[in-house]
Amino acid sequence: MPGVMRTLERIADLRAASREWRASGRTIGFVPTMGALHAGHRSLVEKARAECDVVVASIFVNPLQFGANEDLSRYPRDLAGDQALLAAAGADALFVTTPAEMYPPGFQTCVVPGALAEPLCGASRPGHFRGVLTVVAKLFHLVAPHVAYFGQKDFQQARLLQRMVADLDFDLVLRMLPTLREADGLAMSSRNRYLSATERAQAPALPRALQAVAAAFDAGERSRTALAAIGTAALAREPAFRLDYLEVRDDETLEAPERLGAGGVVAAAAFLGTTRLIDNLLLGAAARRLG
Ligand code: AMP
């Protein structure tokens, strides 16, 4: 039976609530999002509900992580729908905030990521992960969670955040949970709302290409370039996709050894029209380490 969910808009109110929860000895679970929520987000909130005394979600479309030609202004927004989904999933509090509240005049300090941010989405979206780490660091300070929940859907982001937590001594556990998918394999994403009916029908070619790589890995292929070529060829069978990258890498360091060991990750980004979709699969032993 979900209780009443509080919606907080001010940093001061969030801090005060967090202090109260901590003072009363309750554990805080935190799920940061950009809104336009779907079942993938809900799975994170439900996990937090199962593990923590207080569950906090946030919605903030963070301008710092969008490039000049990206979809910041048209990013989907649905506050009423999001509030209903979060309340039903058992969230206790929602922090919905604005650029003015998060980045007041004079703001100038950022978290600079290291080598994990160089390949994959970091190469295609300069400055993106700097924006992500900065806003998540701020949110971690404000919410002061014991556990924070992120999706494997954004694998490189989760690895970078795990690194930040370790490197900058955040006193919390960061959990990475599996990607929720539609029945046809497409990873759930707020950006799926951009797809036309035709594009939506073409989109499952992306997870299929990743599956082809996983199948080849399971059959014993360990050459990184051979595995990537299998995925690229599979995706090329859907000519509507314009490939940004499809790469196989070490799933911990995101380095690019010529031959993989017992595990790895295959990650891809590709455009259907103007919509950029990302997806990834963990390979071999890496798939069994999640959670
Ligand atoms: P976003 O609102 O896209 O910034 O995502 C907020 C959080 O939800 C991030 O930790 C994402 O990785 C996670 N997430 C997004 N899509 C999915 C999905 N399909 N399955 C599981 N987690 C997801």
XYZ file of C-alpha atoms and ligand atoms in Angstrom:
314
model
C 0.000 0.000 0.000
C 1.869 3.125 -1.155
C 1.779 6.057 1.271
C 1.665 9.729 0.409
C 4.620 10.905 -1.655
C 6.068 14.350 -0.925
C 7.236 16.472 -3.848
C 10.087 18.815 -2.915
C 11.327 21.600 -5.161
C 13.861 23.423 -3.028
C 17.354 22.314 -2.075
C 16.776 23.594 1.463
C 13.655 21.427 1.888
C 15.423 18.337 0.541
C 18.393 18.827 2.870
C 16.082 19.294 5.858
C 14.120 16.137 5.017
C 17.315 14.126 4.524
C 18.731 15.287 7.877
C 15.521 14.207 9.590
C 15.582 10.733 7.991
C 19.215 10.274 8.942
C 18.649 11.552 12.494
C 15.860 9.007 12.996
C 18.199 6.210 11.887
C 16.437 5.399 8.632
C 18.316 4.187 5.558
C 17.829 6.254 2.399
C 17.637 4.780 -1.116
C 17.998 7.190 -4.048
C 17.002 6.949 -7.722
C 18.077 9.954 -9.842
C 16.317 10.373 -13.209
C 15.532 12.853 -15.956
C 11.802 12.080 -15.846
C 9.469 10.729 -18.567
C 9.557 7.620 -16.437
C 8.924 4.052 -17.602
C 9.077 0.544 -16.187
C 12.898 0.606 -16.229
C 12.916 3.514 -13.792
C 10.159 1.830 -11.804
C 12.303 -1.280 -11.343
C 14.990 0.866 -9.677
C 12.445 2.481 -7.332
C 10.998 -0.918 -6.441
C 14.457 -2.255 -5.626
C 15.109 0.777 -3.409
C 11.709 0.235 -1.744
C 12.637 -3.369 -0.984
C 16.040 -2.452 0.478
C 15.706 0.934 2.213
C 13.502 2.677 4.792
C 13.078 5.879 2.795
C 12.981 6.041 -1.012
C 13.833 9.313 -2.777
C 13.624 9.869 -6.533
C 14.720 12.967 -8.406
C 13.760 14.443 -11.749
C 16.107 16.930 -13.347
C 16.856 17.427 -17.024
C 20.418 18.537 -16.481
C 21.559 21.126 -19.038
C 25.200 20.518 -18.077
C 25.168 17.058 -19.665
C 23.596 18.045 -23.005
C 25.671 19.203 -25.964
C 24.740 22.262 -28.024
C 23.075 20.197 -30.777
C 21.394 17.671 -28.520
C 17.773 17.235 -27.407
C 17.713 19.318 -24.183
C 14.823 21.574 -25.256
C 12.659 18.736 -26.590
C 13.480 16.164 -23.900
C 10.092 14.604 -22.938
C 8.453 15.887 -19.749
C 5.464 14.368 -17.929
C 5.476 15.423 -14.267
C 1.935 14.230 -13.446
C 2.571 10.816 -15.010
C 5.936 10.574 -13.255
C 4.444 11.415 -9.864
C 1.778 8.732 -10.303
C 4.364 6.111 -11.320
C 6.689 6.966 -8.428
C 3.914 6.993 -5.821
C 2.631 3.631 -7.067
C 6.165 2.199 -6.927
C 6.414 3.275 -3.287
C 8.635 6.371 -3.390
C 8.401 8.557 -0.276
C 9.757 11.751 -1.773
C 10.371 13.256 -5.184
C 12.855 16.075 -5.715
C 11.953 18.005 -8.892
C 14.312 20.825 -9.553
C 15.318 23.458 -12.070
C 18.583 24.702 -13.597
C 18.200 27.950 -11.598
C 18.076 26.016 -8.308
C 20.962 23.673 -9.186
C 23.195 26.183 -10.989
C 22.671 29.637 -9.475
C 24.652 32.591 -10.812
C 28.346 32.130 -10.135
C 28.279 28.334 -10.362
C 31.561 27.152 -11.880
C 32.855 23.975 -10.200
C 32.631 20.587 -11.943
C 33.680 16.967 -11.409
C 36.176 15.965 -14.114
C 36.058 12.273 -15.082
C 39.118 10.233 -15.991
C 39.895 7.672 -18.674
C 36.570 5.815 -18.275
C 34.904 8.813 -19.946
C 37.107 8.764 -23.043
C 35.632 5.979 -25.242
C 32.056 5.133 -26.350
C 29.528 7.856 -25.423
C 32.332 10.013 -24.018
C 33.895 10.228 -27.480
C 30.584 11.098 -29.167
C 29.329 13.504 -26.506
C 32.199 15.722 -25.297
C 31.539 17.083 -21.799
C 28.543 14.789 -21.260
C 29.995 12.765 -18.411
C 31.461 15.824 -16.732
C 27.891 17.120 -16.564
C 26.557 13.798 -15.297
C 29.179 13.407 -12.555
C 28.745 16.997 -11.436
C 24.974 16.830 -11.057
C 25.037 13.390 -9.426
C 27.707 14.549 -6.961
C 25.464 17.487 -6.022
C 22.420 15.218 -5.675
C 24.404 12.770 -3.534
C 25.311 15.627 -1.176
C 21.699 16.824 -0.989
C 19.984 13.448 -0.531
C 22.812 11.801 1.439
C 21.630 8.319 0.408
C 22.940 5.053 1.841
C 22.286 3.302 -1.478
C 21.933 4.807 -4.968
C 20.373 2.849 -7.833
C 21.367 3.103 -11.506
C 20.537 1.101 -14.623
C 22.870 -0.985 -16.752
C 21.137 0.709 -19.709
C 23.667 3.521 -19.163
C 26.587 1.225 -18.496
C 29.444 3.679 -18.984
C 27.642 6.206 -16.771
C 27.256 3.641 -13.980
C 30.938 2.639 -14.205
C 31.987 6.312 -14.068
C 29.764 6.929 -11.054
C 31.139 3.874 -9.252
C 34.611 5.304 -9.905
C 33.560 8.739 -8.617
C 32.093 7.238 -5.440
C 35.365 5.408 -4.786
C 37.714 8.218 -5.833
C 35.906 11.056 -4.027
C 34.956 9.040 -0.920
C 31.175 9.246 -1.146
C 29.787 7.263 1.779
C 27.233 5.195 -0.144
C 26.786 1.983 -2.103
C 26.070 2.331 -5.818
C 24.033 -0.476 -7.324
C 23.794 -1.181 -11.046
C 20.585 -3.050 -11.960
C 19.690 -4.868 -15.208
C 18.161 -3.167 -18.244
C 14.415 -3.598 -18.626
C 13.303 -4.301 -22.183
C 10.137 -4.253 -24.247
C 8.799 -7.642 -25.403
C 10.674 -7.305 -28.724
C 14.009 -6.660 -26.969
C 14.225 -2.865 -27.298
C 15.681 -1.358 -24.121
C 13.137 0.877 -22.411
C 14.121 4.524 -22.736
C 12.456 7.907 -22.389
C 13.828 8.644 -25.872
C 11.757 5.803 -27.391
C 8.901 8.345 -27.307
C 10.625 10.189 -30.158
C 10.363 7.203 -32.526
C 7.790 7.138 -35.339
C 5.829 3.898 -35.789
C 8.183 2.886 -38.598
C 11.288 3.649 -36.532
C 9.831 1.814 -33.529
C 9.477 -1.285 -35.735
C 13.115 -0.931 -36.891
C 14.571 -0.283 -33.424
C 14.865 -3.918 -32.194
C 17.661 -4.395 -34.753
C 19.933 -2.711 -32.178
C 19.476 -5.288 -29.367
C 19.524 -8.041 -32.022
C 22.975 -6.874 -33.159
C 24.210 -6.963 -29.551
C 22.723 -10.444 -29.147
C 24.665 -11.581 -32.213
C 27.864 -10.454 -30.490
C 26.892 -12.217 -27.240
C 26.142 -15.415 -29.175
C 29.541 -15.288 -30.892
C 31.219 -14.681 -27.518
C 29.356 -17.654 -26.035
C 30.483 -19.750 -29.019
C 34.111 -18.958 -28.096
C 35.034 -15.888 -30.153
C 37.394 -13.701 -28.062
C 38.825 -11.316 -30.672
C 37.525 -7.843 -29.863
C 37.609 -6.678 -33.477
C 35.961 -9.878 -34.787
C 33.173 -9.534 -32.217
C 32.613 -5.871 -33.066
C 32.549 -6.708 -36.805
C 29.821 -9.298 -36.164
C 27.718 -6.673 -34.377
C 28.303 -3.989 -36.992
C 27.345 -6.372 -39.798
C 24.202 -7.439 -37.951
C 23.119 -3.830 -37.431
C 23.809 -2.996 -41.091
C 20.966 -5.364 -41.994
C 18.640 -2.578 -40.807
C 19.734 0.223 -43.164
C 17.623 2.837 -41.362
C 20.155 2.811 -38.510
C 23.091 5.223 -38.716
C 25.806 3.811 -36.510
C 27.566 6.068 -34.001
C 29.660 3.300 -32.446
C 29.508 -0.403 -31.711
C 32.398 -1.604 -29.601
C 33.473 -4.481 -27.424
C 35.503 -3.577 -24.359
C 36.662 -4.738 -20.944
C 33.595 -4.379 -18.708
C 35.525 -2.965 -15.733
C 38.132 -0.623 -17.228
C 36.449 -0.021 -20.629
C 39.902 -0.603 -22.111
C 40.264 -2.242 -25.514
C 42.416 -5.395 -25.296
C 42.752 -7.262 -28.601
C 41.505 -10.444 -26.942
C 38.883 -10.597 -24.209
C 39.092 -12.793 -21.120
C 36.117 -14.426 -19.423
C 33.853 -11.391 -19.836
C 33.366 -8.025 -21.464
C 30.737 -5.591 -22.630
C 29.348 -4.831 -26.067
C 27.969 -1.305 -26.254
C 26.430 0.610 -29.135
C 24.861 3.940 -30.014
C 22.977 4.454 -33.258
C 20.561 6.951 -34.762
C 17.104 6.266 -36.170
C 16.259 9.557 -37.834
C 17.234 12.168 -35.247
C 16.826 9.841 -32.250
C 20.007 8.454 -30.733
C 19.511 5.082 -29.064
C 22.055 3.350 -26.836
C 22.194 -0.206 -25.570
C 24.702 -2.727 -24.236
C 25.038 -6.323 -23.117
C 27.454 -7.839 -20.663
C 29.312 -10.828 -22.072
C 30.136 -14.146 -20.413
C 31.219 -13.932 -16.795
C 30.482 -10.180 -16.670
C 26.753 -10.864 -17.127
C 26.765 -12.922 -13.927
C 28.445 -10.231 -11.805
C 25.630 -7.646 -11.976
C 23.612 -6.443 -8.979
P 17.384 8.653 -17.193
O 16.072 9.183 -16.729
O 17.377 8.196 -18.613
O 18.546 9.548 -16.847
O 17.620 7.330 -16.357
C 17.585 7.321 -14.941
C 18.080 6.002 -14.431
O 17.246 4.956 -14.929
C 19.506 5.686 -14.908
O 20.192 5.042 -13.867
C 19.258 4.750 -16.057
O 20.329 3.880 -16.307
C 18.045 3.985 -15.562
N 17.344 3.372 -16.688
C 16.977 3.969 -17.843
N 16.403 3.072 -18.671
C 16.426 1.876 -18.021
C 15.987 0.562 -18.360
N 15.423 0.279 -19.544
N 16.179 -0.422 -17.448
C 16.749 -0.152 -16.260
N 17.183 1.068 -15.878
C 17.020 2.072 -16.753
